[in-house]
């Protein structure tokens, strides 16, 4: 479970048995005909895949390049998270466990896990930082309706990293009955590989759709990077095609010098967090730095190890976009294309808008629109008060 020097299983001994059980399931159950047929049927009939690949007519005209959006916001539950939650929910049932445990920041993974649990007849427990409980209340309400038990976390910065810490502790104690449905392509092996496996449907569909609609591969594939699951899902199919530029977009927060951000690939250093060696925001004596982003799903001081590997090998590049640039992209997509994107996804759109001058005319830029923005109404309202 390594990506160059990154990855691994840096966990307490007590977590090795459930992790090895998941690795075994990933190598035996997931590749089986039965599992793949069941997963594919659910992706089609329950999630509504394939998700659309949509060329933005107005922005493409104004910007001079073809802006294509992979519409993961149109999936059931409103984001890419459902692809992974469903796959892991099926695995949970195959392993004979009754409880699906999740961490959540933006609440989209929490909703996706609660959705999979309700449909598969499993119990669901979601750990969520108290700060995120209040700033993503729309998703908190949805999780309740779907039957999940939500555990607000008051420690640390009361955001995603604290939810993961608490979820890992609960999992150690309840591992016999509980599957930890890890929500992003981070964490100890096998999670980064397992989550990539379930999210890679994004890139497989996008490649086929681009060849059919544009008659060629995209020149750029762009995705926001929190823990890294929508980005690795969009990138994976294109990695062998060197002519396709892979651009991950991290959150720069306010962008003010000395202020907190969530850009470990750009501004972090190698270290271990949540069971994996990757890039992270830490002080010189190894204390985790607080992160910040307007987008709760990007507000995380770590990143999945495969992205650290793709950056180190030079196969992918990682840029940053700050809160204001993301907000401007949010408004631009609303007003010019009639699409209300999640603030996380707005970071990926912002990269295309901010880099118009360096993108050759007529290029095909494929942006993974990872989710819808209904959950962000409160954050937008708050942000606009200070404009
Ligand atoms: C696993 C915790 C991350 C969450 N969301 C992250 C997120 C992200 C960033 O997560 P990754 O794709 O895993 O980097 C992008 N887009 C949307 C719409 C998101 O909700 C969540 O709790 O919903």
Short mmCIF file of C-alpha atoms and ligand atoms in Angstrom, two decimals:
data_model
loop_
_atom_site.label_atom_id
_atom_site.label_comp_id
_atom_site.label_asym_id
_atom_site.label_seq_id
_atom_site.Cartn_x
_atom_site.Cartn_y
_atom_site.Cartn_z
CA UNK A 1 0.00 0.00 0.00
CA UNK A 2 2.69 2.46 -1.01
CA UNK A 3 2.82 5.25 -3.58
CA UNK A 4 6.56 5.91 -3.76
CA UNK A 5 7.60 6.79 -0.18
CA UNK A 6 3.99 7.61 0.75
CA UNK A 7 1.17 5.43 2.14
CA UNK A 8 1.56 2.49 4.57
CA UNK A 9 -0.29 1.37 7.71
CA UNK A 10 0.90 3.51 10.63
CA UNK A 11 -1.78 2.36 13.07
CA UNK A 12 -2.02 0.86 16.57
CA UNK A 13 -1.70 -2.96 16.53
CA UNK A 14 -5.38 -3.22 17.50
CA UNK A 15 -6.43 -1.86 14.10
CA UNK A 16 -4.41 -4.34 12.04
CA UNK A 17 -7.04 -7.14 12.09
CA UNK A 18 -9.91 -5.06 10.64
CA UNK A 19 -7.59 -3.40 8.11
CA UNK A 20 -6.25 -6.77 6.92
CA UNK A 21 -9.83 -8.06 6.72
CA UNK A 22 -10.74 -5.13 4.44
CA UNK A 23 -7.59 -5.70 2.34
CA UNK A 24 -8.57 -9.37 1.94
CA UNK A 25 -12.13 -8.36 0.94
CA UNK A 26 -10.73 -5.80 -1.52
CA UNK A 27 -8.59 -8.48 -3.17
CA UNK A 28 -11.18 -11.27 -3.22
CA UNK A 29 -14.75 -9.92 -2.98
CA UNK A 30 -14.49 -6.63 -4.95
CA UNK A 31 -13.08 -8.23 -8.15
CA UNK A 32 -15.76 -10.96 -8.12
CA UNK A 33 -18.41 -11.00 -10.85
CA UNK A 34 -21.19 -10.96 -8.25
CA UNK A 35 -19.88 -7.90 -6.43
CA UNK A 36 -19.15 -5.97 -9.64
CA UNK A 37 -22.62 -6.77 -11.03
CA UNK A 38 -24.35 -5.67 -7.82
CA UNK A 39 -22.21 -2.49 -7.55
CA UNK A 40 -22.75 -1.59 -11.24
CA UNK A 41 -26.52 -2.09 -10.97
CA UNK A 42 -26.72 0.17 -7.90
CA UNK A 43 -24.54 2.85 -9.59
CA UNK A 44 -26.93 2.84 -12.55
CA UNK A 45 -30.33 2.37 -10.92
CA UNK A 46 -29.80 3.98 -7.48
CA UNK A 47 -27.11 6.63 -8.07
CA UNK A 48 -28.21 7.42 -11.65
CA UNK A 49 -24.85 6.84 -13.36
CA UNK A 50 -23.32 7.56 -15.80
CA UNK A 51 -23.15 11.15 -14.55
CA UNK A 52 -23.41 13.72 -17.35
CA UNK A 53 -20.35 15.27 -18.98
CA UNK A 54 -21.55 18.77 -19.83
CA UNK A 55 -19.80 21.40 -21.97
CA UNK A 56 -20.56 24.87 -20.53
CA UNK A 57 -21.68 26.85 -23.61
CA UNK A 58 -21.49 30.36 -22.15
CA UNK A 59 -18.23 30.07 -20.22
CA UNK A 60 -16.57 28.16 -23.08
CA UNK A 61 -17.48 31.02 -25.43
CA UNK A 62 -16.28 33.71 -23.01
CA UNK A 63 -13.07 31.92 -21.94
CA UNK A 64 -11.98 30.64 -25.35
CA UNK A 65 -11.55 27.02 -24.27
CA UNK A 66 -14.04 24.15 -23.86
CA UNK A 67 -15.04 23.92 -20.20
CA UNK A 68 -16.45 20.43 -19.56
CA UNK A 69 -18.04 19.53 -16.21
CA UNK A 70 -18.27 15.95 -14.95
CA UNK A 71 -21.56 16.21 -13.12
CA UNK A 72 -21.04 14.28 -9.89
CA UNK A 73 -23.37 16.90 -8.36
CA UNK A 74 -26.23 15.16 -10.17
CA UNK A 75 -25.67 11.82 -8.43
CA UNK A 76 -28.19 10.66 -5.83
CA UNK A 77 -27.33 12.56 -2.55
CA UNK A 78 -25.63 15.35 -4.56
CA UNK A 79 -21.95 14.46 -4.64
CA UNK A 80 -19.31 11.84 -5.67
CA UNK A 81 -19.26 10.46 -2.10
CA UNK A 82 -22.08 8.00 -2.85
CA UNK A 83 -19.82 5.99 -5.24
CA UNK A 84 -17.49 5.11 -2.36
CA UNK A 85 -20.17 4.78 0.34
CA UNK A 86 -22.14 2.27 -1.74
CA UNK A 87 -19.07 0.19 -2.57
CA UNK A 88 -18.00 0.06 1.08
CA UNK A 89 -21.59 -0.56 2.21
CA UNK A 90 -21.73 -3.66 0.00
CA UNK A 91 -18.37 -4.79 1.43
CA UNK A 92 -19.64 -4.25 4.96
CA UNK A 93 -22.55 -6.55 4.29
CA UNK A 94 -20.28 -9.16 2.68
CA UNK A 95 -18.05 -9.07 5.78
CA UNK A 96 -21.11 -9.71 7.96
CA UNK A 97 -20.87 -6.43 9.88
CA UNK A 98 -23.97 -4.53 10.97
CA UNK A 99 -22.77 -0.95 11.52
CA UNK A 100 -21.42 1.56 9.00
CA UNK A 101 -19.23 4.18 10.71
CA UNK A 102 -18.29 7.41 8.92
CA UNK A 103 -16.46 10.66 9.53
CA UNK A 104 -17.72 13.75 7.77
CA UNK A 105 -16.78 17.41 7.28
CA UNK A 106 -19.01 18.79 4.53
CA UNK A 107 -21.63 16.24 5.50
CA UNK A 108 -21.78 14.81 1.98
CA UNK A 109 -19.94 11.65 3.00
CA UNK A 110 -22.12 11.41 6.09
CA UNK A 111 -25.26 11.67 3.95
CA UNK A 112 -23.86 9.17 1.43
CA UNK A 113 -23.02 6.65 4.17
CA UNK A 114 -26.42 7.12 5.87
CA UNK A 115 -28.07 6.63 2.45
CA UNK A 116 -26.17 3.41 1.73
CA UNK A 117 -26.88 2.13 5.25
CA UNK A 118 -30.63 2.82 4.98
CA UNK A 119 -30.84 1.07 1.62
CA UNK A 120 -28.66 -1.90 2.69
CA UNK A 121 -30.34 -2.37 6.10
CA UNK A 122 -27.27 -1.39 8.13
CA UNK A 123 -26.97 0.89 11.16
CA UNK A 124 -25.10 4.17 10.63
CA UNK A 125 -23.01 6.29 13.04
CA UNK A 126 -21.46 9.55 11.78
CA UNK A 127 -18.75 11.54 13.59
CA UNK A 128 -18.76 15.25 12.71
CA UNK A 129 -16.81 18.22 14.13
CA UNK A 130 -19.13 20.60 16.00
CA UNK A 131 -17.97 23.45 13.77
CA UNK A 132 -19.10 21.48 10.72
CA UNK A 133 -22.38 20.45 12.42
CA UNK A 134 -23.29 24.14 12.52
CA UNK A 135 -21.92 25.25 9.12
CA UNK A 136 -23.34 22.26 7.16
CA UNK A 137 -26.66 21.99 9.00
CA UNK A 138 -28.55 21.09 5.79
CA UNK A 139 -26.64 17.81 5.64
CA UNK A 140 -27.02 17.23 9.39
CA UNK A 141 -30.79 17.35 8.90
CA UNK A 142 -30.55 14.96 5.93
CA UNK A 143 -28.46 12.46 7.91
CA UNK A 144 -31.10 12.49 10.66
CA UNK A 145 -33.89 11.83 8.18
CA UNK A 146 -31.88 8.91 6.79
CA UNK A 147 -31.65 7.32 10.24
CA UNK A 148 -28.00 8.02 11.09
CA UNK A 149 -26.81 8.70 14.66
CA UNK A 150 -24.63 11.85 14.57
CA UNK A 151 -21.86 12.29 17.16
CA UNK A 152 -20.69 15.94 17.34
CA UNK A 153 -16.97 16.27 18.19
CA UNK A 154 -15.88 19.21 20.38
CA UNK A 155 -12.10 18.57 20.45
CA UNK A 156 -9.38 20.29 18.41
CA UNK A 157 -10.59 22.58 15.67
CA UNK A 158 -13.96 20.76 15.68
CA UNK A 159 -13.62 19.92 11.96
CA UNK A 160 -12.82 16.91 9.76
CA UNK A 161 -9.49 15.89 11.32
CA UNK A 162 -11.11 15.72 14.76
CA UNK A 163 -13.98 13.64 13.39
CA UNK A 164 -11.48 11.16 11.93
CA UNK A 165 -9.57 10.92 15.22
CA UNK A 166 -12.80 10.16 17.10
CA UNK A 167 -14.04 7.70 14.47
CA UNK A 168 -10.75 5.76 14.57
CA UNK A 169 -10.99 5.46 18.37
CA UNK A 170 -14.58 4.19 18.15
CA UNK A 171 -13.56 1.72 15.44
CA UNK A 172 -10.82 0.22 17.63
CA UNK A 173 -13.46 -0.58 20.27
CA UNK A 174 -16.28 -1.67 17.97
CA UNK A 175 -14.34 -3.33 15.14
CA UNK A 176 -16.14 -6.69 15.43
CA UNK A 177 -19.54 -5.30 14.45
CA UNK A 178 -18.50 -2.11 12.68
CA UNK A 179 -17.02 -1.28 9.27
CA UNK A 180 -15.31 2.12 9.08
CA UNK A 181 -16.56 3.51 5.77
CA UNK A 182 -13.59 5.85 5.25
CA UNK A 183 -14.78 8.85 3.25
CA UNK A 184 -11.74 9.85 1.23
CA UNK A 185 -8.61 8.47 -0.45
CA UNK A 186 -6.50 8.96 2.71
CA UNK A 187 -6.00 6.90 5.88
CA UNK A 188 -4.07 3.65 6.35
CA UNK A 189 -3.73 1.01 3.59
CA UNK A 190 -6.03 -0.31 2.13
CA UNK A 191 -8.33 2.78 2.29
CA UNK A 192 -6.51 4.97 -0.30
CA UNK A 193 -6.60 2.08 -2.81
CA UNK A 194 -10.14 0.93 -1.91
CA UNK A 195 -11.62 4.44 -2.20
CA UNK A 196 -9.79 5.01 -5.50
CA UNK A 197 -11.22 1.73 -6.77
CA UNK A 198 -14.80 2.88 -6.06
CA UNK A 199 -14.26 6.44 -7.32
CA UNK A 200 -12.43 5.50 -10.52
CA UNK A 201 -15.80 5.13 -12.26
CA UNK A 202 -15.67 8.95 -12.61
CA UNK A 203 -12.61 8.91 -14.88
CA UNK A 204 -13.65 5.78 -16.79
CA UNK A 205 -16.96 7.39 -17.74
CA UNK A 206 -15.32 10.77 -18.48
CA UNK A 207 -12.78 9.21 -20.85
CA UNK A 208 -15.49 7.43 -22.84
CA UNK A 209 -17.68 10.55 -22.88
CA UNK A 210 -14.83 12.82 -24.02
CA UNK A 211 -13.86 10.47 -26.86
CA UNK A 212 -17.49 10.29 -27.96
CA UNK A 213 -18.35 14.01 -27.60
CA UNK A 214 -15.01 15.71 -28.35
CA UNK A 215 -13.33 12.94 -30.34
CA UNK A 216 -10.24 13.27 -28.15
CA UNK A 217 -8.92 13.02 -24.59
CA UNK A 218 -9.08 16.19 -22.45
CA UNK A 219 -6.01 18.42 -22.35
CA UNK A 220 -6.53 19.02 -18.61
CA UNK A 221 -8.37 17.10 -15.88
CA UNK A 222 -8.97 19.40 -12.90
CA UNK A 223 -10.36 18.46 -9.48
CA UNK A 224 -10.37 19.93 -5.98
CA UNK A 225 -8.34 18.03 -3.37
CA UNK A 226 -9.48 17.61 0.24
CA UNK A 227 -8.47 14.08 1.19
CA UNK A 228 -8.29 13.44 -2.56
CA UNK A 229 -11.06 11.00 -3.54
CA UNK A 230 -12.90 12.87 -6.32
CA UNK A 231 -9.54 13.91 -7.77
CA UNK A 232 -8.02 10.41 -7.78
CA UNK A 233 -11.31 9.08 -9.15
CA UNK A 234 -11.16 11.56 -12.03
CA UNK A 235 -7.36 11.20 -12.57
CA UNK A 236 -6.83 7.43 -12.35
CA UNK A 237 -8.05 6.50 -15.84
CA UNK A 238 -5.91 9.26 -17.39
CA UNK A 239 -2.63 8.59 -15.52
CA UNK A 240 -1.27 6.36 -18.34
CA UNK A 241 -2.09 9.08 -20.91
CA UNK A 242 0.85 11.47 -20.37
CA UNK A 243 -0.61 14.07 -22.74
CA UNK A 244 -3.46 14.68 -20.28
CA UNK A 245 -2.40 17.25 -17.65
CA UNK A 246 -3.68 16.36 -14.15
CA UNK A 247 -4.33 19.39 -11.94
CA UNK A 248 -5.31 19.04 -8.29
CA UNK A 249 -6.59 22.18 -6.56
CA UNK A 250 -6.01 22.71 -2.83
CA UNK A 251 -7.70 25.30 -0.64
CA UNK A 252 -5.55 28.33 0.24
CA UNK A 253 -8.06 29.62 2.80
CA UNK A 254 -8.12 33.40 3.03
CA UNK A 255 -4.78 33.41 1.23
CA UNK A 256 -3.46 36.01 3.72
CA UNK A 257 0.17 35.37 4.76
CA UNK A 258 0.38 33.68 8.14
CA UNK A 259 -3.29 32.65 8.04
CA UNK A 260 -4.44 29.06 8.09
CA UNK A 261 -5.08 27.16 4.86
CA UNK A 262 -5.57 23.54 3.71
CA UNK A 263 -2.78 23.07 1.18
CA UNK A 264 -0.40 20.36 2.44
CA UNK A 265 0.83 19.43 -1.06
CA UNK A 266 1.79 23.03 -1.75
CA UNK A 267 2.84 24.20 1.71
CA UNK A 268 3.19 21.09 3.91
CA UNK A 269 5.92 18.59 4.76
CA UNK A 270 6.08 14.76 4.83
CA UNK A 271 4.66 13.12 7.94
CA UNK A 272 2.23 10.57 9.32
CA UNK A 273 -1.42 11.48 9.92
CA UNK A 274 -4.42 9.18 10.31
CA UNK A 275 -2.40 6.06 9.55
CA UNK A 276 -0.58 7.11 6.39
CA UNK A 277 2.72 8.73 5.47
CA UNK A 278 1.77 11.68 3.27
CA UNK A 279 2.10 15.48 3.13
CA UNK A 280 0.64 17.46 6.00
CA UNK A 281 0.55 20.80 7.78
CA UNK A 282 2.70 20.45 10.90
CA UNK A 283 4.92 22.57 13.11
CA UNK A 284 8.66 21.86 13.10
CA UNK A 285 8.22 19.65 16.15
CA UNK A 286 5.46 17.64 14.48
CA UNK A 287 2.30 19.16 15.97
CA UNK A 288 -0.57 19.19 13.45
CA UNK A 289 -1.31 22.76 12.34
CA UNK A 290 -4.96 23.92 12.31
CA UNK A 291 -6.36 24.19 8.76
CA UNK A 292 -8.91 26.59 7.29
CA UNK A 293 -11.06 26.75 4.17
CA UNK A 294 -14.41 28.28 3.26
CA UNK A 295 -15.20 24.75 2.03
CA UNK A 296 -15.63 22.32 4.95
CA UNK A 297 -14.79 19.33 2.72
CA UNK A 298 -11.36 20.79 1.96
CA UNK A 299 -10.71 21.98 5.52
CA UNK A 300 -8.17 19.26 6.36
CA UNK A 301 -4.42 19.47 7.14
CA UNK A 302 -3.61 16.17 5.41
CA UNK A 303 -4.06 14.62 1.97
CA UNK A 304 -4.26 11.10 0.52
CA UNK A 305 -0.83 9.48 -0.06
CA UNK A 306 -1.39 8.75 -3.75
CA UNK A 307 -1.53 12.48 -4.49
CA UNK A 308 1.74 12.98 -2.63
CA UNK A 309 3.15 10.25 -4.88
CA UNK A 310 1.71 11.75 -8.09
CA UNK A 311 3.19 15.13 -7.14
CA UNK A 312 6.60 13.64 -6.30
CA UNK A 313 6.70 11.78 -9.63
CA UNK A 314 5.64 14.93 -11.50
CA UNK A 315 2.64 13.15 -13.07
CA UNK A 316 0.20 15.59 -11.46
CA UNK A 317 0.46 19.25 -10.50
CA UNK A 318 -1.23 20.81 -7.47
CA UNK A 319 -2.31 24.45 -7.43
CA UNK A 320 -4.11 26.51 -4.79
CA UNK A 321 -7.25 28.64 -4.90
CA UNK A 322 -8.30 30.91 -2.02
CA UNK A 323 -11.73 31.51 -0.46
CA UNK A 324 -12.52 34.60 -2.59
CA UNK A 325 -11.51 32.95 -5.86
CA UNK A 326 -13.69 29.95 -4.96
CA UNK A 327 -16.59 32.25 -4.07
CA UNK A 328 -16.22 34.10 -7.39
CA UNK A 329 -16.25 30.80 -9.29
CA UNK A 330 -19.33 29.75 -7.29
CA UNK A 331 -21.18 32.93 -8.36
CA UNK A 332 -19.95 32.72 -11.95
CA UNK A 333 -21.26 29.17 -12.38
CA UNK A 334 -24.60 30.16 -10.81
CA UNK A 335 -25.08 33.28 -12.91
CA UNK A 336 -23.63 32.14 -16.25
CA UNK A 337 -24.47 28.42 -16.40
CA UNK A 338 -27.39 27.97 -14.01
CA UNK A 339 -25.46 25.48 -11.85
CA UNK A 340 -25.07 25.92 -8.06
CA UNK A 341 -21.84 24.04 -7.20
CA UNK A 342 -20.53 22.95 -3.80
CA UNK A 343 -17.87 25.31 -2.43
CA UNK A 344 -15.37 22.43 -2.65
CA UNK A 345 -16.08 21.96 -6.38
CA UNK A 346 -15.95 25.76 -6.86
CA UNK A 347 -12.20 25.55 -6.13
CA UNK A 348 -11.71 23.36 -9.23
CA UNK A 349 -13.83 25.68 -11.42
CA UNK A 350 -11.87 28.65 -10.03
CA UNK A 351 -8.60 27.16 -11.28
CA UNK A 352 -9.96 27.21 -14.87
CA UNK A 353 -11.25 30.78 -14.51
CA UNK A 354 -8.04 32.06 -12.87
CA UNK A 355 -5.74 30.45 -15.45
CA UNK A 356 -7.47 31.54 -18.66
CA UNK A 357 -4.33 33.25 -19.96
CA UNK A 358 -2.14 30.16 -19.63
CA UNK A 359 -4.68 27.72 -21.10
CA UNK A 360 -4.24 27.52 -24.92
CA UNK A 361 -7.33 28.53 -26.93
CA UNK A 362 -9.67 25.68 -27.86
CA UNK A 363 -8.22 23.41 -25.16
CA UNK A 364 -10.55 20.85 -23.59
CA UNK A 365 -10.59 21.40 -19.82
CA UNK A 366 -12.45 18.71 -17.87
CA UNK A 367 -13.43 19.82 -14.35
CA UNK A 368 -14.83 17.32 -11.87
CA UNK A 369 -17.87 19.05 -10.38
CA UNK A 370 -17.82 16.94 -7.22
CA UNK A 371 -21.03 18.20 -5.60
CA UNK A 372 -24.00 20.58 -5.43
CA UNK A 373 -24.11 23.71 -3.31
CA UNK A 374 -27.43 23.46 -1.43
CA UNK A 375 -25.46 22.60 1.74
CA UNK A 376 -23.50 25.87 1.48
CA UNK A 377 -26.32 28.44 1.59
CA UNK A 378 -25.40 29.49 5.16
CA UNK A 379 -21.69 29.84 4.42
CA UNK A 380 -22.42 31.89 1.28
CA UNK A 381 -24.79 34.18 3.21
CA UNK A 382 -22.14 34.69 5.92
CA UNK A 383 -19.37 35.33 3.36
CA UNK A 384 -21.47 37.91 1.49
CA UNK A 385 -22.07 39.88 4.71
CA UNK A 386 -18.33 40.68 4.82
CA UNK A 387 -17.96 41.61 1.12
C1 LIG B 1 -14.53 12.65 4.09
C2 LIG B 1 -14.84 14.04 4.46
C3 LIG B 1 -15.05 14.92 3.29
C4 LIG B 1 -16.27 15.38 2.85
N1 LIG B 1 -16.44 16.05 1.67
C5 LIG B 1 -15.50 16.40 0.88
C6 LIG B 1 -15.80 16.93 -0.45
C7 LIG B 1 -14.75 17.12 -1.37
C8 LIG B 1 -13.32 16.87 -1.01
O1 LIG B 1 -13.14 15.51 -0.70
P1 LIG B 1 -12.24 14.57 -1.65
O2 LIG B 1 -12.94 14.46 -2.96
O3 LIG B 1 -12.15 13.27 -0.93
O4 LIG B 1 -10.92 15.29 -1.77
C9 LIG B 1 -15.05 17.58 -2.64
N2 LIG B 1 -16.32 17.85 -3.02
C10 LIG B 1 -17.34 17.69 -2.17
C11 LIG B 1 -18.73 18.02 -2.65
C12 LIG B 1 -17.12 17.24 -0.85
O5 LIG B 1 -18.16 17.09 -0.01
C13 LIG B 1 -17.54 15.15 3.56
O6 LIG B 1 -17.53 14.92 4.75
O7 LIG B 1 -18.60 15.22 2.91
#
